[in-house]
C-alpha cells in the first residue's frame, strides 16, 4: 500500500501536463502487482474511476512485507473463486463461460443474468429444461381443470329482487392485475348503507388454471371455483344492477371497472367515485416518483379511519366494499376540517401499528 501523506492533488484538467513533466511516475497499482510499495508523489484524478489515484516513483519502491503479500494472494484467490462461482449455473454447476463478459453475452439476451449480483441465474440448457417442465405441468393442470369443470354442478347466479339501489359500492377480486390477461373471481356489491346487494362468484375460463400470486392475497384457489357460474352467466345480472345505479363507488374504482368492461359489462353513464384518490391527500404522504400524493391500500385506509373488518377480513370482495364505504363516510364527516399535522402523524402511526398487529395475528 502506498503512503499518500501530503501528496498534491492533480485535477483532470492538469493531469496531462503534470504527467508529461514527471515521466518517471507510474500508478501505484503497477507497483502493488509487483509486490512493491512507495510513497505517493501525487494524487491524480482518474475520470473513469471518478476518484483520485496515487502515482509513485519506482526508484523509491520497497518490497511489501511477507504477511502483506500473503494477504494479497489470499484476497486474489478468494476473488477468483467468487468470479468462477458467478459463472457457474446454480442448477447443474457447469461453467457458462470463461469470463464475466462472455457469460453476460450468453445469458443476458435470455434474461438469465442477474444484473444486481452480476452472476448467472441459469444456463440456457437448464432454462430450457425448466421451461419444458413448467409447460408439462401446465398441460396437466389444464386437463385436470377441464375435467373438473365438465363434471361440476354450477351454483345459481344471485338474483336481486326488489328495487335496485341508486348508490352502490363495489369491489372485485381477480386472478391478476391486467384486465387484458386476467379474469374476475368475485364481485361484491353493497348499497349506500352497507347492506349487501349481491356477491357474485365467477369461474375463470379453463385456460386460466392457476394464479399463485393472486391466490396468496385473496385465498381463492382454482379448485374453489369449479362450481361457480361462468362469467357470461353473471354479466346480465351485473349489468342490471349497474344500469340502475346513479353513483358507483369503489377503492381504485377504475381497476375494478376495467375488469367488468373486459368481462362484457357496459359501463353506464353515471357518477363514479374513487375513494383511493380522495384518501391519498388525507393520509398525507407525498409521491416523489409520480408527483402528487402517494396512493394507499384499502387496508391502510381502513386502519387509518378505525374500520373493523368482517370475519372475512380484507381481500373479500363484499368486505372490501363495506370497508370502502366506511372510509368514504369518514372522509365526508371530516371534510373541510383543517389538517393538524401532529394528529395526522399520530393517526398514520396508529394505522401502521394496527396493520402490523393484523399481520402478526396471521402468523
Short mmCIF file of C-alpha atoms in Angstrom, two decimals:
data_model
loop_
_atom_site.label_atom_id
_atom_site.label_comp_id
_atom_site.label_asym_id
_atom_site.label_seq_id
_atom_site.Cartn_x
_atom_site.Cartn_y
_atom_site.Cartn_z
CA UNK A 1 0.00 0.00 0.00
CA UNK A 2 1.36 3.42 -0.92
CA UNK A 3 1.67 6.14 1.67
CA UNK A 4 -0.21 9.24 0.47
CA UNK A 5 0.96 11.70 3.11
CA UNK A 6 0.61 15.29 1.88
CA UNK A 7 0.82 14.46 -1.84
CA UNK A 8 -0.64 17.18 -4.10
CA UNK A 9 -3.97 16.57 -5.82
CA UNK A 10 -3.84 16.90 -9.61
CA UNK A 11 -7.21 17.71 -11.19
CA UNK A 12 -8.40 16.34 -14.51
CA UNK A 13 -7.50 19.48 -16.45
CA UNK A 14 -3.93 19.43 -15.07
CA UNK A 15 -3.39 15.67 -15.47
CA UNK A 16 -1.79 15.62 -18.94
CA UNK A 17 0.60 18.49 -18.26
CA UNK A 18 1.69 17.16 -14.85
CA UNK A 19 2.40 13.62 -16.08
CA UNK A 20 4.36 15.00 -19.03
CA UNK A 21 6.54 16.96 -16.59
CA UNK A 22 7.03 13.85 -14.39
CA UNK A 23 7.53 10.90 -16.78
CA UNK A 24 9.12 8.80 -14.04
CA UNK A 25 5.84 8.39 -12.15
CA UNK A 26 3.71 5.28 -12.51
CA UNK A 27 0.34 4.31 -10.98
CA UNK A 28 0.66 2.76 -7.54
CA UNK A 29 -1.32 -0.24 -8.82
CA UNK A 30 1.56 -1.25 -11.08
CA UNK A 31 3.89 -1.40 -8.11
CA UNK A 32 1.37 -3.36 -5.99
CA UNK A 33 1.05 -6.02 -8.67
CA UNK A 34 4.84 -6.47 -8.46
CA UNK A 35 4.81 -6.74 -4.68
CA UNK A 36 6.24 -3.24 -4.15
CA UNK A 37 5.09 -0.06 -2.48
CA UNK A 38 6.26 3.56 -2.46
CA UNK A 39 5.13 6.90 -1.06
CA UNK A 40 2.73 8.78 -3.33
CA UNK A 41 4.27 11.66 -5.24
CA UNK A 42 0.84 12.91 -6.38
CA UNK A 43 -2.87 12.03 -6.33
CA UNK A 44 -4.03 12.23 -9.93
CA UNK A 45 -7.74 12.33 -10.77
CA UNK A 46 -8.99 9.38 -12.85
CA UNK A 47 -12.17 10.38 -14.70
CA UNK A 48 -13.09 6.74 -15.44
CA UNK A 49 -12.96 5.69 -11.80
CA UNK A 50 -14.20 9.10 -10.56
CA UNK A 51 -11.56 9.21 -7.84
CA UNK A 52 -8.01 10.37 -7.11
CA UNK A 53 -5.36 7.66 -7.58
CA UNK A 54 -1.81 7.61 -6.25
CA UNK A 55 1.17 7.86 -8.62
CA UNK A 56 4.60 6.89 -7.29
CA UNK A 57 8.27 6.94 -8.24
CA UNK A 58 9.57 3.36 -8.79
CA UNK A 59 13.02 4.49 -7.55
CA UNK A 60 11.55 4.87 -4.04
CA UNK A 61 9.81 1.48 -4.07
CA UNK A 62 10.41 -1.17 -1.42
CA UNK A 63 9.22 -4.78 -1.20
CA UNK A 64 5.98 -5.45 0.66
CA UNK A 65 6.25 -7.43 3.93
CA UNK A 66 5.66 -11.18 3.64
CA UNK A 67 2.40 -11.02 5.60
CA UNK A 68 1.10 -8.32 3.28
CA UNK A 69 2.00 -10.41 0.22
CA UNK A 70 0.25 -13.44 1.73
CA UNK A 71 -2.83 -11.39 2.50
CA UNK A 72 -2.98 -10.14 -1.07
CA UNK A 73 -2.54 -13.63 -2.50
CA UNK A 74 -5.40 -14.87 -0.33
CA UNK A 75 -7.59 -11.98 -1.42
CA UNK A 76 -6.88 -12.76 -5.08
CA UNK A 77 -7.65 -16.43 -4.51
CA UNK A 78 -10.99 -15.63 -2.88
CA UNK A 79 -11.84 -13.16 -5.64
CA UNK A 80 -11.06 -15.79 -8.29
CA UNK A 81 -13.27 -18.35 -6.52
CA UNK A 82 -16.13 -15.88 -6.39
CA UNK A 83 -15.64 -14.99 -10.05
CA UNK A 84 -15.81 -18.64 -11.06
CA UNK A 85 -18.86 -19.19 -8.87
CA UNK A 86 -20.65 -16.32 -10.64
CA UNK A 87 -20.02 -18.03 -13.97
CA UNK A 88 -21.48 -21.40 -12.92
CA UNK A 89 -25.11 -22.43 -13.28
CA UNK A 90 -26.62 -22.89 -9.78
CA UNK A 91 -28.72 -25.82 -11.03
CA UNK A 92 -26.16 -28.02 -12.80
CA UNK A 93 -22.85 -26.48 -11.71
CA UNK A 94 -21.50 -26.16 -15.25
CA UNK A 95 -19.48 -23.08 -16.20
CA UNK A 96 -21.37 -20.97 -18.72
CA UNK A 97 -18.25 -19.13 -19.95
CA UNK A 98 -14.65 -18.35 -19.03
CA UNK A 99 -15.19 -14.65 -18.27
CA UNK A 100 -17.93 -12.41 -16.95
CA UNK A 101 -18.13 -10.64 -20.31
CA UNK A 102 -18.68 -13.91 -22.17
CA UNK A 103 -21.25 -15.07 -19.62
CA UNK A 104 -23.20 -11.83 -19.94
CA UNK A 105 -23.24 -12.27 -23.71
CA UNK A 106 -24.57 -15.82 -23.43
CA UNK A 107 -27.15 -15.20 -20.70
CA UNK A 108 -28.23 -11.57 -20.86
CA UNK A 109 -30.33 -11.87 -24.02
CA UNK A 110 -32.34 -14.74 -22.45
CA UNK A 111 -32.86 -12.97 -19.14
CA UNK A 112 -30.53 -15.39 -17.34
CA UNK A 113 -28.05 -12.83 -15.99
CA UNK A 114 -28.61 -11.23 -12.58
CA UNK A 115 -27.63 -7.59 -13.08
CA UNK A 116 -27.63 -6.73 -9.38
CA UNK A 117 -25.35 -9.56 -8.24
CA UNK A 118 -23.51 -9.86 -11.60
CA UNK A 119 -23.96 -13.63 -11.79
CA UNK A 120 -25.55 -16.42 -13.81
CA UNK A 121 -29.15 -17.27 -12.86
CA UNK A 122 -29.41 -20.38 -15.03
CA UNK A 123 -27.57 -21.75 -18.02
CA UNK A 124 -29.56 -21.95 -21.28
CA UNK A 125 -29.83 -25.77 -21.06
CA UNK A 126 -31.27 -25.67 -17.53
CA UNK A 127 -33.66 -22.89 -18.52
CA UNK A 128 -34.90 -24.96 -21.43
CA UNK A 129 -35.43 -27.97 -19.15
CA UNK A 130 -37.19 -25.80 -16.58
CA UNK A 131 -39.48 -24.28 -19.20
CA UNK A 132 -40.32 -27.72 -20.59
CA UNK A 133 -41.14 -29.00 -17.09
CA UNK A 134 -43.36 -25.99 -16.45
CA UNK A 135 -45.14 -26.49 -19.75
CA UNK A 136 -45.78 -30.17 -18.94
CA UNK A 137 -47.13 -29.21 -15.52
CA UNK A 138 -49.34 -26.52 -17.09
CA UNK A 139 -50.81 -29.00 -19.58
CA UNK A 140 -51.55 -31.50 -16.82
CA UNK A 141 -53.20 -28.79 -14.71
CA UNK A 142 -55.23 -27.65 -17.72
CA UNK A 143 -56.50 -31.18 -18.42
CA UNK A 144 -57.41 -31.67 -14.77
CA UNK A 145 -59.24 -28.34 -14.64
CA UNK A 146 -61.19 -29.07 -17.81
CA UNK A 147 -62.26 -32.42 -16.39
CA UNK A 148 -63.27 -30.80 -13.08
CA UNK A 149 -65.28 -28.09 -14.85
CA UNK A 150 -67.05 -30.64 -17.02
CA UNK A 151 -68.17 -32.74 -14.03
CA UNK A 152 -69.01 -29.96 -11.55
CA UNK A 153 -72.57 -28.78 -10.88
CA UNK A 154 -72.76 -25.00 -11.24
CA UNK A 155 -74.07 -22.74 -8.50
CA UNK A 156 -77.00 -20.47 -9.40
CA UNK A 157 -76.36 -16.82 -10.18
CA UNK A 158 -77.63 -14.47 -7.42
CA UNK A 159 -80.83 -12.72 -8.48
CA UNK A 160 -81.52 -9.39 -6.78
CA UNK A 161 -85.21 -8.93 -6.02
CA UNK A 162 -86.98 -5.69 -5.27
CA UNK A 163 -85.91 -2.15 -6.16
CA UNK A 164 -82.26 -1.73 -7.03
CA UNK A 165 -80.20 0.90 -5.12
CA UNK A 166 -79.22 4.19 -6.76
CA UNK A 167 -75.89 4.23 -4.92
CA UNK A 168 -73.70 1.14 -4.94
CA UNK A 169 -70.23 0.30 -3.65
CA UNK A 170 -68.39 -2.45 -5.49
CA UNK A 171 -65.14 -4.34 -5.22
CA UNK A 172 -63.69 -7.17 -7.28
CA UNK A 173 -61.16 -9.91 -6.63
CA UNK A 174 -59.25 -11.05 -9.71
CA UNK A 175 -56.64 -13.55 -10.86
CA UNK A 176 -54.12 -10.75 -11.53
CA UNK A 177 -53.61 -7.08 -12.25
CA UNK A 178 -54.19 -6.92 -16.02
CA UNK A 179 -57.74 -6.80 -17.36
CA UNK A 180 -56.39 -7.98 -20.74
CA UNK A 181 -54.93 -11.25 -19.49
CA UNK A 182 -56.54 -11.90 -16.08
CA UNK A 183 -60.11 -12.64 -15.02
CA UNK A 184 -62.75 -11.87 -12.41
CA UNK A 185 -63.14 -14.15 -9.40
CA UNK A 186 -65.65 -12.36 -7.16
CA UNK A 187 -67.61 -9.11 -7.30
CA UNK A 188 -69.12 -7.76 -4.07
CA UNK A 189 -71.76 -5.01 -4.15
CA UNK A 190 -73.40 -3.20 -1.24
CA UNK A 191 -75.67 -0.16 -1.12
CA UNK A 192 -75.02 3.24 0.41
CA UNK A 193 -75.94 1.91 3.85
CA UNK A 194 -73.56 -1.04 3.72
CA UNK A 195 -76.28 -3.63 3.13
CA UNK A 196 -75.42 -6.45 0.76
CA UNK A 197 -76.89 -6.16 -2.70
CA UNK A 198 -75.17 -9.15 -4.28
CA UNK A 199 -71.97 -11.13 -4.19
CA UNK A 200 -71.11 -12.75 -7.49
CA UNK A 201 -68.63 -15.60 -7.74
CA UNK A 202 -67.18 -16.16 -11.20
CA UNK A 203 -65.38 -19.19 -12.59
CA UNK A 204 -62.47 -18.19 -14.85
CA UNK A 205 -62.15 -19.98 -18.21
CA UNK A 206 -60.48 -23.39 -18.25
CA UNK A 207 -57.32 -21.92 -19.82
CA UNK A 208 -56.78 -19.92 -16.61
CA UNK A 209 -55.82 -22.88 -14.43
CA UNK A 210 -53.61 -21.18 -11.82
CA UNK A 211 -52.99 -17.76 -10.26
CA UNK A 212 -50.50 -18.33 -7.43
CA UNK A 213 -49.72 -14.67 -6.67
CA UNK A 214 -53.37 -13.64 -6.51
CA UNK A 215 -54.26 -16.77 -4.54
CA UNK A 216 -51.74 -15.80 -1.88
CA UNK A 217 -53.54 -12.45 -1.49
CA UNK A 218 -57.24 -13.35 -1.73
CA UNK A 219 -57.11 -17.02 -0.71
CA UNK A 220 -59.17 -18.19 -3.71
CA UNK A 221 -57.72 -21.38 -5.18
CA UNK A 222 -58.54 -22.80 -8.64
CA UNK A 223 -60.28 -25.78 -7.00
CA UNK A 224 -62.67 -23.39 -5.22
CA UNK A 225 -64.03 -22.00 -8.50
CA UNK A 226 -65.03 -25.13 -10.43
CA UNK A 227 -68.68 -24.97 -9.27
CA UNK A 228 -69.03 -21.21 -9.74
CA UNK A 229 -71.02 -19.87 -12.71
CA UNK A 230 -69.22 -18.69 -15.83
CA UNK A 231 -68.76 -15.00 -16.46
CA UNK A 232 -71.30 -14.91 -19.32
CA UNK A 233 -73.98 -16.16 -16.89
CA UNK A 234 -73.14 -13.44 -14.33
CA UNK A 235 -72.89 -10.46 -16.70
CA UNK A 236 -76.68 -9.91 -17.26
CA UNK A 237 -77.41 -9.52 -13.54
CA UNK A 238 -74.33 -7.36 -13.03
CA UNK A 239 -75.42 -5.19 -15.94
CA UNK A 240 -78.92 -4.79 -14.47
CA UNK A 241 -77.51 -3.57 -11.13
CA UNK A 242 -75.10 -1.12 -12.76
CA UNK A 243 -77.73 0.27 -15.13
CA UNK A 244 -79.94 1.16 -12.16
CA UNK A 245 -77.14 2.95 -10.29
CA UNK A 246 -76.64 6.70 -10.34
CA UNK A 247 -73.47 6.64 -8.20
CA UNK A 248 -70.82 3.90 -8.32
CA UNK A 249 -68.22 3.96 -5.52
CA UNK A 250 -65.01 1.96 -5.32
CA UNK A 251 -61.48 1.98 -3.99
CA UNK A 252 -59.35 2.38 -7.11
CA UNK A 253 -62.70 2.04 -8.81
CA UNK A 254 -61.37 2.11 -12.38
CA UNK A 255 -59.31 -1.01 -11.75
CA UNK A 256 -62.48 -2.95 -10.94
CA UNK A 257 -64.46 -1.32 -13.76
CA UNK A 258 -61.85 -2.28 -16.35
CA UNK A 259 -62.28 -5.92 -15.37
CA UNK A 260 -66.07 -5.58 -15.61
CA UNK A 261 -65.70 -3.98 -19.04
CA UNK A 262 -63.38 -6.80 -20.17
CA UNK A 263 -65.98 -9.33 -18.96
CA UNK A 264 -68.63 -7.76 -21.21
CA UNK A 265 -70.36 -5.29 -18.86
CA UNK A 266 -71.24 -1.95 -20.47
CA UNK A 267 -70.39 0.85 -18.05
CA UNK A 268 -73.35 3.22 -17.58
CA UNK A 269 -73.17 6.99 -17.82
CA UNK A 270 -73.29 7.80 -14.12
CA UNK A 271 -71.14 9.34 -11.38
CA UNK A 272 -68.06 7.35 -10.33
CA UNK A 273 -66.34 7.98 -7.00
CA UNK A 274 -62.76 6.81 -6.42
CA UNK A 275 -62.18 6.72 -2.66
CA UNK A 276 -58.48 5.93 -3.08
CA UNK A 277 -57.86 9.27 -4.81
CA UNK A 278 -59.85 11.06 -2.10
CA UNK A 279 -57.97 9.38 0.75
CA UNK A 280 -54.42 9.93 -0.55
CA UNK A 281 -54.11 13.64 0.45
CA UNK A 282 -55.73 12.93 3.82
CA UNK A 283 -53.07 10.33 4.63
CA UNK A 284 -50.54 12.96 3.66
CA UNK A 285 -47.52 11.19 2.14
CA UNK A 286 -46.01 12.68 -0.99
CA UNK A 287 -45.15 10.55 -4.03
CA UNK A 288 -41.77 11.81 -5.20
CA UNK A 289 -41.74 9.43 -8.18
CA UNK A 290 -45.13 10.19 -9.75
CA UNK A 291 -45.75 13.53 -8.08
CA UNK A 292 -48.80 14.36 -6.02
CA UNK A 293 -49.98 12.20 -3.14
CA UNK A 294 -48.97 8.59 -2.62
CA UNK A 295 -51.82 6.10 -3.03
CA UNK A 296 -52.52 3.82 -0.08
CA UNK A 297 -54.01 0.34 0.08
CA UNK A 298 -57.56 -0.20 1.28
CA UNK A 299 -56.21 -1.98 4.37
CA UNK A 300 -54.18 1.12 5.26
CA UNK A 301 -57.15 3.42 4.71
CA UNK A 302 -59.42 1.21 6.81
CA UNK A 303 -56.86 1.12 9.62
CA UNK A 304 -56.49 4.91 9.46
CA UNK A 305 -60.24 5.53 9.93
CA UNK A 306 -60.60 2.76 12.53
CA UNK A 307 -62.78 0.42 10.48
CA UNK A 308 -63.43 -3.05 11.94
CA UNK A 309 -63.39 -5.76 9.31
CA UNK A 310 -65.95 -8.53 8.98
CA UNK A 311 -64.95 -12.09 9.78
CA UNK A 312 -63.76 -12.50 6.18
CA UNK A 313 -61.18 -9.74 6.57
CA UNK A 314 -59.56 -7.79 3.73
CA UNK A 315 -59.48 -9.13 0.15
CA UNK A 316 -63.01 -10.47 0.40
CA UNK A 317 -65.00 -8.57 -2.24
CA UNK A 318 -68.03 -7.76 -0.08
CA UNK A 319 -65.94 -6.94 2.99
CA UNK A 320 -63.76 -4.66 0.87
CA UNK A 321 -66.84 -2.87 -0.48
CA UNK A 322 -68.06 -2.19 3.07
CA UNK A 323 -64.60 -1.01 4.11
CA UNK A 324 -64.57 1.36 1.12
CA UNK A 325 -67.90 2.79 2.24
CA UNK A 326 -66.57 3.22 5.79
CA UNK A 327 -63.56 5.18 4.52
CA UNK A 328 -65.81 7.37 2.35
CA UNK A 329 -68.18 8.15 5.24
CA UNK A 330 -65.19 9.08 7.45
CA UNK A 331 -63.85 11.40 4.75
CA UNK A 332 -67.24 13.05 4.34
CA UNK A 333 -67.57 13.53 8.11
CA UNK A 334 -64.16 15.28 8.28
CA UNK A 335 -64.44 17.21 5.02
CA UNK A 336 -63.36 20.83 5.32
CA UNK A 337 -61.55 20.37 8.64
CA UNK A 338 -58.13 21.98 8.98
CA UNK A 339 -55.38 19.38 8.89
CA UNK A 340 -53.50 19.01 12.16
CA UNK A 341 -50.08 17.65 11.16
CA UNK A 342 -49.42 16.21 14.60
CA UNK A 343 -52.77 14.40 14.69
CA UNK A 344 -52.25 13.24 11.11
CA UNK A 345 -48.87 11.72 12.00
CA UNK A 346 -50.31 10.03 15.08
CA UNK A 347 -53.13 8.54 13.02
CA UNK A 348 -50.66 7.26 10.44
CA UNK A 349 -48.54 5.64 13.17
CA UNK A 350 -51.64 4.09 14.75
CA UNK A 351 -52.74 2.72 11.35
CA UNK A 352 -49.34 1.12 10.76
CA UNK A 353 -49.44 -0.43 14.25
CA UNK A 354 -52.86 -1.91 13.51
CA UNK A 355 -51.59 -3.35 10.24
CA UNK A 356 -48.53 -4.83 11.94
CA UNK A 357 -50.73 -6.38 14.65
CA UNK A 358 -53.03 -7.87 11.98
CA UNK A 359 -50.05 -9.36 10.11
CA UNK A 360 -48.66 -10.78 13.36
CA UNK A 361 -52.02 -12.37 14.15
CA UNK A 362 -51.97 -14.24 10.83
CA UNK A 363 -48.60 -15.86 11.58
#
